Structures are given as C-alpha cells and as structure tokens.
Coordinates of C-alpha atoms and ligand atoms in Angstrom, one line a residue:
X367 CA 0.1 -0.1 -0.4
X368 CA 1.6 3.3 -1.0
X369 CA 2.0 5.5 2.1
X370 CA 4.7 8.5 1.6
X371 CA 4.8 8.9 5.4
X372 CA 6.0 5.2 5.8
X373 CA 9.7 4.0 7.2
X374 CA 9.0 1.1 4.5
X375 CA 11.0 1.2 1.5
X376 CA 8.2 -0.8 -0.4
X377 CA 5.6 1.3 1.1
X378 CA 6.8 5.1 0.2
X379 CA 8.7 3.4 -3.1
X380 CA 5.4 1.7 -3.8
X381 CA 5.7 -0.4 -6.7
X382 CA 2.0 -0.9 -7.7
X383 CA 2.3 3.3 -7.2
X384 CA 4.7 3.9 -9.8
X385 CA 2.5 1.4 -12.4
X386 CA -0.3 3.3 -12.0
X387 CA 1.6 6.8 -12.3
X388 CA 2.9 5.5 -15.6
X389 CA -0.6 4.0 -16.9
X390 CA -2.3 7.3 -15.9
X391 CA 0.5 8.9 -17.8
X392 CA 0.4 7.3 -21.1
X393 CA -3.5 7.8 -20.8
X394 CA -3.4 11.3 -20.2
X395 CA -0.2 12.4 -22.2
X396 CA -3.0 13.7 -25.3
X397 CA -5.2 15.4 -22.8
X398 CA -4.5 19.1 -24.1
X399 CA -6.1 20.3 -20.8
X400 CA -4.5 18.3 -18.3
X401 CA -1.2 19.3 -19.4
X402 CA -1.6 23.1 -20.1
X403 CA -2.6 22.7 -16.2
X404 CA 0.4 21.1 -15.5
X405 CA 2.5 23.5 -17.3
X406 CA 0.7 26.3 -15.2
X407 CA 1.4 25.1 -12.1
X408 CA 5.2 24.1 -13.1
X409 CA 5.7 27.9 -14.2
X410 CA 4.1 29.1 -10.7
X411 CA 7.3 27.3 -9.5
X412 CA 5.6 25.4 -6.8
X413 CA 6.8 21.7 -8.3
X414 CA 4.9 19.0 -9.7
X415 CA 4.2 15.5 -8.0
X416 CA 5.1 12.5 -9.4
X417 CA 2.3 12.3 -11.1
X418 CA 2.2 15.3 -12.8
X419 CA 6.0 15.1 -13.7
X420 CA 5.3 11.3 -15.5
X421 CA 2.4 12.8 -17.8
X422 CA 4.8 15.9 -18.9
X423 CA 7.6 12.7 -19.3
X424 CA 4.9 11.0 -21.4
X425 CA 3.8 13.4 -23.4
X426 CA 5.9 13.7 -26.8
X427 CA 4.1 17.2 -28.4
X428 CA 7.1 19.0 -29.4
X429 CA 5.5 22.5 -28.6
X430 CA 5.1 20.8 -25.1
X431 CA 8.5 19.8 -25.2
X432 CA 9.9 23.1 -26.0
X433 CA 8.0 24.8 -23.2
X434 CA 9.3 22.5 -20.7
X435 CA 12.7 23.1 -21.6
X436 CA 12.2 27.0 -21.4
X437 CA 10.9 26.6 -18.0
X438 CA 13.6 24.5 -16.9
X439 CA 16.0 27.1 -17.9
X440 CA 13.9 29.8 -16.4
X441 CA 13.2 28.4 -13.1
X442 CA 16.8 27.6 -12.9
X443 CA 17.5 31.0 -13.2
X444 CA 15.0 32.2 -10.7
X445 CA 16.4 30.5 -8.0
X446 CA 19.7 30.0 -8.1
X447 CA 20.7 33.2 -11.3
X448 CA 23.8 32.2 -13.4
X449 CA 25.9 30.8 -11.0
X450 CA 27.0 26.9 -11.4
X451 CA 28.7 25.2 -9.0
X452 CA 32.1 23.6 -9.2
X453 CA 33.0 20.3 -7.5
X454 CA 35.6 17.7 -7.5
X455 CA 35.2 13.7 -6.5
X456 CA 38.1 12.5 -4.3
X457 CA 38.5 8.6 -4.4
X458 CA 39.8 7.2 -1.1
X459 CA 39.3 3.8 -1.7
X460 CA 38.5 1.3 -4.4
X461 CA 38.1 -1.9 -1.9
X462 CA 34.4 -3.1 -2.2
X463 CA 32.7 -6.2 -1.0
X464 CA 29.9 -5.3 -2.7
X465 CA 28.4 -7.3 -6.1
X466 CA 27.4 -4.5 -8.1
X467 CA 27.5 -5.4 -11.5
X468 CA 27.7 -2.1 -13.4
X469 CA 30.8 -0.8 -11.1
X470 CA 34.3 -2.0 -12.0
X471 CA 35.0 -1.6 -7.9
X472 CA 32.5 -4.7 -7.4
X473 CA 34.1 -7.6 -5.5
X474 CA 34.6 -10.0 -8.2
X475 CA 36.6 -8.1 -10.1
X476 CA 40.0 -9.5 -10.3
X477 CA 41.4 -7.2 -13.0
X478 CA 41.3 -4.0 -11.7
X479 CA 44.0 -3.0 -8.8
X480 CA 43.3 -2.4 -5.8
X481 CA 44.1 1.1 -3.6
X482 CA 43.6 2.8 -0.5
X483 CA 44.7 6.3 -0.1
X484 CA 46.8 7.0 3.7
X485 CA 46.4 10.0 5.1
X486 CA 49.7 11.2 3.8
X487 CA 48.4 10.5 0.5
X488 CA 44.8 12.2 0.9
X489 CA 46.6 15.3 2.2
X490 CA 48.4 15.3 -1.1
X491 CA 45.8 14.7 -3.5
X492 CA 43.9 17.6 -1.5
X493 CA 47.0 20.1 -2.1
X494 CA 46.7 19.2 -5.8
X495 CA 43.0 20.0 -5.8
X496 CA 43.5 23.2 -3.7
X497 CA 46.1 24.4 -6.3
X498 CA 43.9 23.8 -9.1
X499 CA 41.2 25.9 -7.5
X500 CA 38.8 23.6 -6.1
X501 CA 37.0 24.3 -2.7
X502 CA 34.1 21.8 -2.6
X503 CA 35.0 18.4 -2.6
X504 CA 32.7 15.0 -2.7
X505 CA 34.3 12.1 -1.3
X506 CA 34.2 8.6 -2.3
X507 CA 34.9 5.2 -1.3
X508 CA 33.8 1.5 -1.9
X509 CA 31.8 -0.4 1.0
X510 CA 34.5 -2.5 2.7
X511 CA 34.1 -2.4 7.2
X512 CA 37.5 -3.8 7.3
X513 CA 39.8 -1.6 4.8
X514 CA 37.5 1.6 4.5
X515 CA 36.1 1.5 8.4
X516 CA 34.1 4.3 9.2
X517 CA 37.1 5.5 11.5
X518 CA 38.7 6.1 8.2
X519 CA 36.7 7.5 6.4
X520 CA 36.4 10.4 9.7
X521 CA 40.0 10.5 9.8
X522 CA 40.3 11.3 6.2
X523 CA 37.5 14.2 6.3
X524 CA 39.8 15.6 9.5
X525 CA 42.7 15.2 7.1
X526 CA 40.9 17.0 4.3
X527 CA 39.7 19.9 6.2
X528 CA 43.4 20.5 7.7
X529 CA 45.5 20.8 4.9
X530 CA 46.2 24.4 3.7
X531 CA 48.1 25.3 0.5
X532 CA 49.2 28.9 -0.7
X533 CA 46.5 30.4 2.0
X534 CA 43.4 28.0 0.7
X535 CA 41.7 25.1 1.9
X536 CA 38.7 22.4 1.2
X537 CA 35.6 24.4 2.6
X538 CA 32.9 21.8 2.0
X539 CA 33.3 18.1 2.0
X540 CA 30.2 15.9 0.9
X541 CA 30.5 12.2 1.4
X542 CA 29.1 9.7 -1.1
X543 CA 30.0 6.2 1.3
X544 CA 27.4 2.9 1.4
X545 CA 24.1 2.9 3.5
X546 CA 25.0 2.8 7.2
X547 CA 23.1 3.1 10.8
X548 CA 22.1 6.5 12.8
X549 CA 24.6 6.3 14.9
X550 CA 27.3 6.5 11.9
X551 CA 25.7 9.3 10.1
X552 CA 25.8 10.9 13.2
X553 CA 29.6 10.8 13.4
X554 CA 29.3 12.0 9.5
X555 CA 27.6 15.2 10.7
X556 CA 30.0 16.2 13.8
X557 CA 33.0 15.5 11.4
X558 CA 31.4 18.3 9.2
X559 CA 30.2 16.8 6.2
X560 CA 28.4 19.2 4.1
X561 CA 25.9 16.8 1.8
X562 CA 25.7 13.0 2.5
X563 CA 25.3 11.0 -1.1
X564 CA 23.7 8.1 -1.7
X565 CA 22.6 7.1 -5.4
X566 CA 20.0 4.7 -4.9
X567 CA 21.1 3.6 -8.7
X568 CA 17.5 1.6 -9.4
X569 CA 14.2 2.0 -7.4
X570 CA 13.0 -1.1 -9.1
X571 CA 13.4 -3.7 -6.5
X572 CA 13.5 -6.5 -8.9
X573 CA 15.5 -5.2 -10.9
X574 CA 18.0 -3.9 -7.9
X575 CA 18.0 -7.1 -6.4
X576 CA 19.4 -8.8 -9.8
X577 CA 21.9 -5.8 -10.4
X578 CA 23.4 -6.5 -6.7
X579 CA 23.9 -9.9 -6.3
X580 CA 25.5 -10.0 -2.9
X581 CA 27.3 -7.3 -0.2
X582 CA 25.5 -5.5 2.2
X583 CA 23.7 -3.4 -0.5
X584 CA 21.9 -6.1 -1.9
X585 CA 19.2 -5.4 1.1
X586 CA 17.1 -3.0 -0.9
X587 CA 15.2 -1.9 2.4
X588 CA 18.5 -1.1 4.3
X589 CA 19.7 1.0 1.0
X590 CA 16.2 3.0 0.0
X591 CA 15.6 3.6 3.9
X592 CA 19.5 5.2 3.9
X593 CA 18.4 8.8 3.7
X594 CA 15.7 8.0 6.7
X595 CA 18.5 7.1 8.9
X596 CA 20.5 10.1 7.5
X597 CA 17.9 12.6 8.5
X598 CA 17.7 10.9 11.8
X599 CA 21.6 11.5 12.5
X600 CA 21.2 14.7 12.1
X601 CA 22.3 14.8 8.3
X602 CA 20.0 17.1 7.0
X603 CA 21.3 18.1 3.4
X604 CA 21.0 14.5 1.8
X605 CA 21.9 14.1 -2.3
X606 CA 19.9 11.4 -3.9
X607 CA 20.0 10.0 -7.4
X608 CA 19.9 7.3 -10.2
X609 CA 22.1 5.7 -12.2
X610 CA 19.9 5.8 -15.5
X611 CA 20.6 2.7 -18.0
X612 CA 20.2 0.2 -15.5
X613 CA 16.0 0.1 -15.8
X614 CA 13.4 1.9 -17.5
X615 CA 13.9 5.9 -17.3
X616 CA 10.0 6.3 -16.8
X617 CA 9.9 4.0 -13.5
X618 CA 12.9 5.9 -12.2
X619 CA 11.8 9.5 -12.7
X620 CA 8.5 8.4 -10.9
X621 CA 10.0 6.8 -8.2
X622 CA 12.8 9.4 -7.4
X623 CA 10.2 12.0 -7.2
X624 CA 8.5 9.9 -5.1
X625 CA 11.3 9.6 -2.5
X626 CA 12.0 13.4 -2.6
X627 CA 8.2 13.6 -1.3
X628 CA 8.6 10.9 0.8
X629 CA 11.5 12.8 2.8
X630 CA 9.4 16.0 2.1
X631 CA 6.6 14.4 4.2
X632 CA 8.7 12.9 7.0
X633 CA 11.5 15.4 7.7
X634 CA 9.9 18.5 6.2
X635 CA 12.5 18.8 3.6
X636 CA 13.4 17.0 0.2
X637 CA 16.6 16.1 -1.1
X638 CA 19.1 18.9 -1.1
X639 CA 20.7 17.7 -4.2
X640 CA 19.7 15.0 -7.1
X641 CA 22.6 13.8 -9.1
X642 CA 21.5 12.2 -12.8
X643 CA 24.3 10.1 -13.7
X644 CA 24.0 7.4 -17.0
X645 CA 25.5 4.7 -17.5
X646 CA 28.7 4.8 -18.9
X647 CA 31.8 2.4 -20.1
X648 CA 34.5 1.4 -17.7
X649 CA 36.6 -1.4 -17.0
X650 CA 34.8 -4.5 -17.1
X651 CA 31.6 -2.7 -18.2
X652 CA 30.2 -2.4 -21.5
X653 CA 27.5 -0.2 -22.2
X654 CA 25.9 -2.8 -24.6
X655 CA 25.2 -4.9 -21.7
X656 CA 22.6 -2.0 -20.4
X657 CA 19.3 -2.4 -23.1
X658 CA 17.9 0.6 -20.9
X659 CA 20.9 3.1 -21.9
X660 CA 19.6 6.3 -22.3
X661 CA 19.5 8.5 -25.3
X662 CA 20.5 12.2 -25.2
X663 CA 17.4 13.5 -26.4
X664 CA 15.4 11.7 -23.7
X665 CA 18.1 12.4 -21.1
X666 CA 17.8 16.0 -21.4
X667 CA 14.3 15.8 -21.8
X668 CA 14.2 13.9 -18.1
X669 CA 16.7 16.7 -16.7
X670 CA 14.3 19.4 -17.4
X671 CA 11.0 17.7 -16.0
X672 CA 13.1 16.8 -13.0
X673 CA 14.3 20.5 -12.8
X674 CA 10.6 22.1 -13.0
X675 CA 9.6 19.1 -10.7
X676 CA 11.6 20.3 -8.2
X677 CA 12.8 24.1 -8.6
X678 CA 14.5 23.7 -4.8
X679 CA 16.9 21.3 -5.4
X680 CA 20.5 21.7 -6.6
X681 CA 20.8 19.2 -9.6
X682 CA 24.5 18.1 -10.7
X683 CA 26.0 16.6 -13.6
X684 CA 29.3 14.8 -13.7
X685 CA 32.2 14.4 -16.1
X686 CA 30.7 11.1 -17.3
X687 CA 29.1 13.3 -19.5
X688 CA 30.7 14.9 -22.7
X689 CA 31.5 19.1 -22.9
X690 CA 28.8 18.9 -25.6
X691 CA 26.1 17.1 -23.9
X692 CA 27.2 19.2 -20.5
X693 CA 26.7 22.2 -22.2
X694 CA 23.1 21.3 -23.3
X695 CA 22.3 20.4 -19.5
X696 CA 23.1 23.3 -18.4
X697 CA 20.1 25.1 -20.2
X698 CA 17.9 22.1 -18.9
X699 CA 17.8 23.5 -15.0
X700 CA 21.3 22.0 -14.2
X701 CA 23.2 24.0 -11.0
X702 CA 26.3 22.1 -10.2
X703 CA 29.3 20.4 -12.2
X704 CA 32.4 18.8 -11.2
X705 CA 35.2 20.3 -13.3
X706 CA 39.1 18.4 -13.8
X707 CA 37.8 15.4 -12.1
X708 CA 39.8 11.9 -11.7
X709 CA 37.9 9.3 -10.9
X710 CA 40.8 7.0 -10.0
X711 CA 42.0 6.4 -6.5
X712 CA 45.0 8.7 -6.2
X713 CA 44.1 10.6 -9.4
X714 CA 45.0 14.0 -8.9
X715 CA 48.8 13.2 -7.8
X716 CA 49.3 10.6 -10.7
X717 CA 50.8 11.8 -14.1
X718 CA 48.2 9.6 -16.2
X719 CA 44.6 11.3 -16.5
X720 CA 43.2 8.0 -16.1
X721 CA 44.7 5.7 -14.7
X722 CA 43.3 1.3 -14.0
X723 CA 41.8 2.4 -10.7
X724 CA 39.5 4.5 -12.3
X725 CA 35.5 4.0 -11.2
X726 CA 33.9 5.3 -15.0
X727 CA 35.5 6.7 -18.2
X728 CA 35.7 10.4 -17.9
X729 CA 34.1 12.3 -20.7
X730 CA 34.8 15.7 -20.0
X731 CA 38.5 15.5 -19.6
X732 CA 39.2 19.4 -19.7
X733 CA 41.3 20.8 -17.0
X734 CA 39.3 23.1 -14.3
X735 CA 40.6 25.9 -16.0
X736 CA 39.4 25.2 -19.0
X737 CA 35.8 24.4 -17.3
X738 CA 35.7 27.8 -15.7
X739 CA 36.8 29.7 -19.2
X740 CA 33.6 27.8 -21.0
X741 CA 31.3 28.7 -18.3
X742 CA 32.4 32.1 -18.4
X743 CA 32.3 32.0 -22.2
X744 CA 28.7 30.9 -22.0
X745 CA 27.3 33.2 -19.2
X746 CA 27.7 31.5 -16.4
X747 CA 29.5 32.4 -13.1
X748 CA 31.7 29.9 -12.1
X749 CA 31.0 29.5 -8.3
X750 CA 33.5 28.0 -5.6
X751 CA 30.7 29.4 -3.2
X752 CA 30.1 26.5 0.1
X753 CA 28.4 29.4 2.1
X754 CA 25.3 27.8 3.0
X755 CA 26.4 25.3 5.4
X756 CA 29.4 27.2 6.8
X757 CA 26.1 29.7 8.0
X758 CA 24.5 26.8 9.5
X759 CA 21.7 27.1 6.4
X760 CA 21.2 23.4 6.2
X761 CA 18.2 21.3 6.1
X762 CA 14.8 23.4 6.4
X763 CA 16.8 26.5 7.0
X764 CA 18.0 26.3 3.4
X765 CA 14.8 25.0 2.1
X766 CA 12.5 27.8 3.3
X767 CA 15.3 30.5 2.0
X768 CA 15.1 28.9 -0.9
X769 CA 11.7 28.5 -1.3
X770 CA 10.8 32.0 -0.5
X771 CA 13.0 33.0 -3.6
X772 CA 15.8 34.7 -1.7
X773 CA 18.7 32.5 -1.6
X774 CA 19.8 33.6 -5.2
X775 CA 20.8 36.9 -3.1
X776 CA 23.3 35.1 -1.5
X777 CA 24.3 33.0 -4.3
X778 CA 25.3 35.3 -7.3
X779 CA 27.3 37.4 -4.9
X780 CA 29.2 34.4 -3.1
X781 CA 29.2 33.1 -6.7
X782 CA 31.4 36.5 -8.1
X783 CA 33.5 37.0 -4.7
X784 CA 34.5 33.1 -5.0
X785 CA 35.3 33.7 -8.6
X786 CA 37.3 36.3 -8.0
X787 CA 39.2 34.3 -5.5
X788 CA 39.9 31.8 -8.2
X789 CA 40.8 34.5 -10.6
X790 CA 43.7 35.9 -8.3
X791 CA 44.9 32.5 -6.8
X792 CA 44.6 29.9 -10.2
X793 CA 43.6 31.0 -13.4
X794 CA 45.2 31.5 -16.5
X795 CA 45.8 35.0 -17.9
X796 CA 43.3 34.1 -20.6
X797 CA 40.7 32.9 -17.9
X798 CA 41.2 35.6 -15.6
X799 CA 40.6 38.3 -18.6
X800 CA 37.3 37.0 -19.0
X801 CA 36.3 36.6 -15.7
X802 CA 37.0 39.9 -14.8
X803 CA 34.7 40.8 -17.4
X804 CA 31.8 38.8 -16.1
X805 CA 32.6 40.0 -12.8
X806 CA 32.2 43.8 -13.9
X807 CA 28.7 42.3 -16.0
X808 CA 27.3 40.8 -13.0
X809 CA 27.4 43.1 -10.5
X810 CA 24.4 44.6 -11.8
X811 CA 22.1 41.5 -11.3
X812 CA 22.5 41.9 -7.7
X813 CA 19.1 43.1 -7.4
X814 CA 19.4 44.5 -3.4
X815 CA 21.5 48.2 -3.4
X816 CA 23.1 47.1 -0.1
X817 CA 24.3 43.5 -1.1
X818 CA 25.8 45.3 -4.4
X819 CA 27.7 47.6 -2.1
X820 CA 29.1 45.3 -0.1
X821 CA 30.0 42.8 -2.7
X822 CA 31.9 45.6 -4.5
X823 CA 34.1 46.5 -1.3
X824 CA 34.6 43.0 -0.6
X825 CA 36.1 42.3 -4.5
X826 CA 38.1 44.8 -3.7
X827 CA 39.4 43.5 -0.6
X828 CA 39.9 39.9 -2.4
X829 CA 42.2 41.7 -5.1
X830 CA 43.9 43.2 -1.9
X831 CA 44.9 39.5 -0.6
X832 CA 42.2 38.8 2.1
X833 CA 39.9 35.7 1.8
X834 CA 36.9 33.8 2.1
X835 CA 33.9 36.0 2.5
X836 CA 30.3 35.2 2.5
X837 CA 26.5 35.7 2.8
Ligands
SF4_295 FE1 30.9 -1.0 -4.5 FE2 30.0 1.2 -5.0 FE3 31.0 0.2 -7.1 FE4 29.0 -0.9 -5.7 S1 28.7 1.0 -6.8 S2 30.7 -2.1 -6.0 S3 28.9 -0.2 -3.4 S4 32.0 1.0 -5.2
SF4_296 FE1 25.3 27.0 -2.7 FE2 24.4 28.2 -0.9 FE3 26.5 29.2 -2.1 FE4 23.9 29.2 -3.0 S1 24.6 30.5 -1.3 S2 25.7 28.5 -4.3 S3 22.8 27.8 -2.3 S4 26.3 27.4 -0.9

C-alpha cells in the first residue's frame, strides 16, 4: 500500500503506485487541458507531484517539450541566478565487498588494481585539488568495513579539512559512502560533512536485486531507507540520484520523485541535491550490457522535467558526460558540475589522466581552468561557494530560504566573490580576463543595493589579498 509517510521502502516507493502512475501518464499524455494545467503549475515554481511529472515525461508533443525546456532554464535562473557551482570527486579507496554488476569496483573484479589512500596520500591529493582551485569535494569510497571502516572515513575528512595550501583550503566535504546506521550518520555530521550523498542506482526492486547480487548493498530496504536514517542522525542535507540506464527511465523518474516527496513528508525537507549519472563504459563494463541505456534526447528531457518538478533542489552532472552534453544540460536546469575530475584512487597526484583504478571513464577531460573559462564564455558564473552549510543554512533552514526565492541573493554575490578568489589565485591569464569581464557585467544582477555595495567592497579586498567572505 502506497504511503509517503511510511518508514518502509516498499511503501514509500510502492511498485504498484509507480505502475499506476505510468499507466495514468500514458492515458493523460494526449489530454491538452491536463497538460496545460500541469505546465501552469510548473510555471508557478511550486514543483510537480510524481504523477504530474510523469505526464510531462510521457507527452511527446514538441510544443510541450519546448515549453518544458524553457521553463527548466527559467526556473533554474529564478532560484539560483546564473551561477554554476563547481566541485571535484576525491576517491579514497576502491576496495569494495559489494557485487554491483555495473561498477568495476565490484568484489569479483580481479582485473582492477585495488588501492586505498593513506592519510599522507590524501593530504597530497587535497593539496593538488586546492592548487587547481577547488573548495568543495565529494569524497567517494567503496564499502568495505575492514579496509574502509567509518573511522577511516572520519580520519580522512579531518585530514582534508586540515590541509592548507597557499593560504587556501577545502571548505566543504560532501560524502558519498555506503548506506550505514544512524549512529554513523551522527558521527559524519559531527565531522562537519556538507551533503550526505547516496545513489539509489535503481528504484525497481526486482532489477535492484538482480544488479546487486551480493554484499550488504543487496538489501533493497536497507539501501532505500538510508536517507531516513541519515536524517535521523542529523545529516539534514542529503543527495539522491539514479544511475540512469539500469532500468526503465520513466519508472526511475517517478520513483525518484516519490522518494523526494517521502523525505519532504517525513522530515519537512526534500533532497538537497539530485544527481543524474548515466551508465557509461568502464573496466569490465560495457554499455551494450544495458538495454535501458538512455539516448541523449530523452536524457535532456528527463533532466528538464526533473528541474520543473523539484525547483528547489540542486541538480548535479558529472564528467561522465561529454563537454557537448554538459553544455546542453546547463540549459535544462543543472546547477552544479564537477570539473577537472579524476575518477581513480590517487588520480590527482598521478601523471596519467586516467589510470586503471578508475570507477568510470571521464568524457569531459578538460582541466578546471578550461571548464571555468567555458562557463564564463557561455555567460554562467563559475562558483566555488560553500557558504550555506558554513552559515548553518542546512536542511529546512536552507529549503525555506530557497522556497522564498531569496537564495539567489546569496548565490550571486558569493559566486562573484569566490570566482574572484579563483581568478586571483589559480586562473590562466585568458580565464582571468574573461572572469573579470563577467564580474563587471554581473554586479548589476544583484538586486539589493546594499548587498551590491558590500560585494563591491569585498571584491576590492579580495584583490588586495583577503579571502573567504560570504553572505
Ligand atoms: Fe562498491 Fe559502490 Fe561500486 Fe557498488 S557502486 S561495487 S558499492 S563502489
Ligand atoms: Fe550553494 Fe548556498 Fe552558495 Fe548558493 S549561497 S551557491 S545555495 S552554498
């Protein structure tokens, strides 16, 4: 029985409710007045239910699709302004006891070299990331209670925050590790993590069990209920995601939104971010093995439908996608991207761009400086902002500011100030020139006169050597 308030995975991600939603979406996809009503609701920026979003996804009328794309772009601008937040993944260990068939780190893969970073090696990676200009990391590790116990993750977080390099440091560490218990989430929160990220991979239980034959992750309920335990442990910013291509995308989109509705119903706050990775080739993995691999056109539409359905949620795209695809997705509502990423263990301090320990192939192999310049040339403000969680704006405090439409009052000046820091400390000459031009152009986008004045003053102080201002 479907119940968004239930603690049980199979009740808040109810299979029958997903199937009924898809059936109704099919019936309604040609109903012009129903679609008009849904588009009008989306335009009011109040979000859409999973049933409404499914109808938009099902509708193949090109005029409706164009409207959805336009709304997605407009909504992203209205909430977050022009900024695109940048981050990098940091792989700590590829030891893993799970059997996920789509991931080269699965326990039975004997061809991949296994590696776990020592604290000294982590410090070296972090120095390299800081020297690139990063301020925000997503820590990644396989599940292995013996080799990668929670204490190792906690030590690693402490190491990351302790590293200083040329007066700069990492200011926010998000963590993407296996589902765990409430007490462990409490410890992660106490260690100062930003967002706790865990991808569902697929919400379809039957498919989930087929793709996760062994290891603790094979328990669908334990995995699907993880965000509830994270919230109970005080991690009030949680990041969800699906690995699109593992199962039918319409099913996944519906269930992902049901998950968001469940978190909102139970904890008063939906997911802080949604990631939209797509299955891609890697060691031991070929996309041909996945018949549900998603074509670009459908993927773009799916991202746009998600954006209009959850206007307050950050949406993340990684370097799994090519530069060309990322450019298109920036117009569909994406608000965060990774840049200069290495998806291997120790990848930032090894000479090769890709080594044999990588989790997946990187399609966008540009350096961070190239990514920053590309964003600038496309009139986006590259942002290294980490202000919200450091100002205590997490969970429902963040969401209420976001829902009131006031978050862009913080996002835009913070983006300009952190961009200025980047330009002063790490940018190439060409990027610096493009960045300075964009800062000059964008100051007028700050609607509040007083905030604009303070931003201007702080930009001069950053030019004079001061750092780390925030609203
Ligand atoms: Fe391990 Fe995660 Fe890869 Fe599964 S997806 S094998 S849990 S690293
Ligand atoms: Fe993100 Fe908050 Fe910074 Fe905006 S102000 S970019 S929401 S951390």
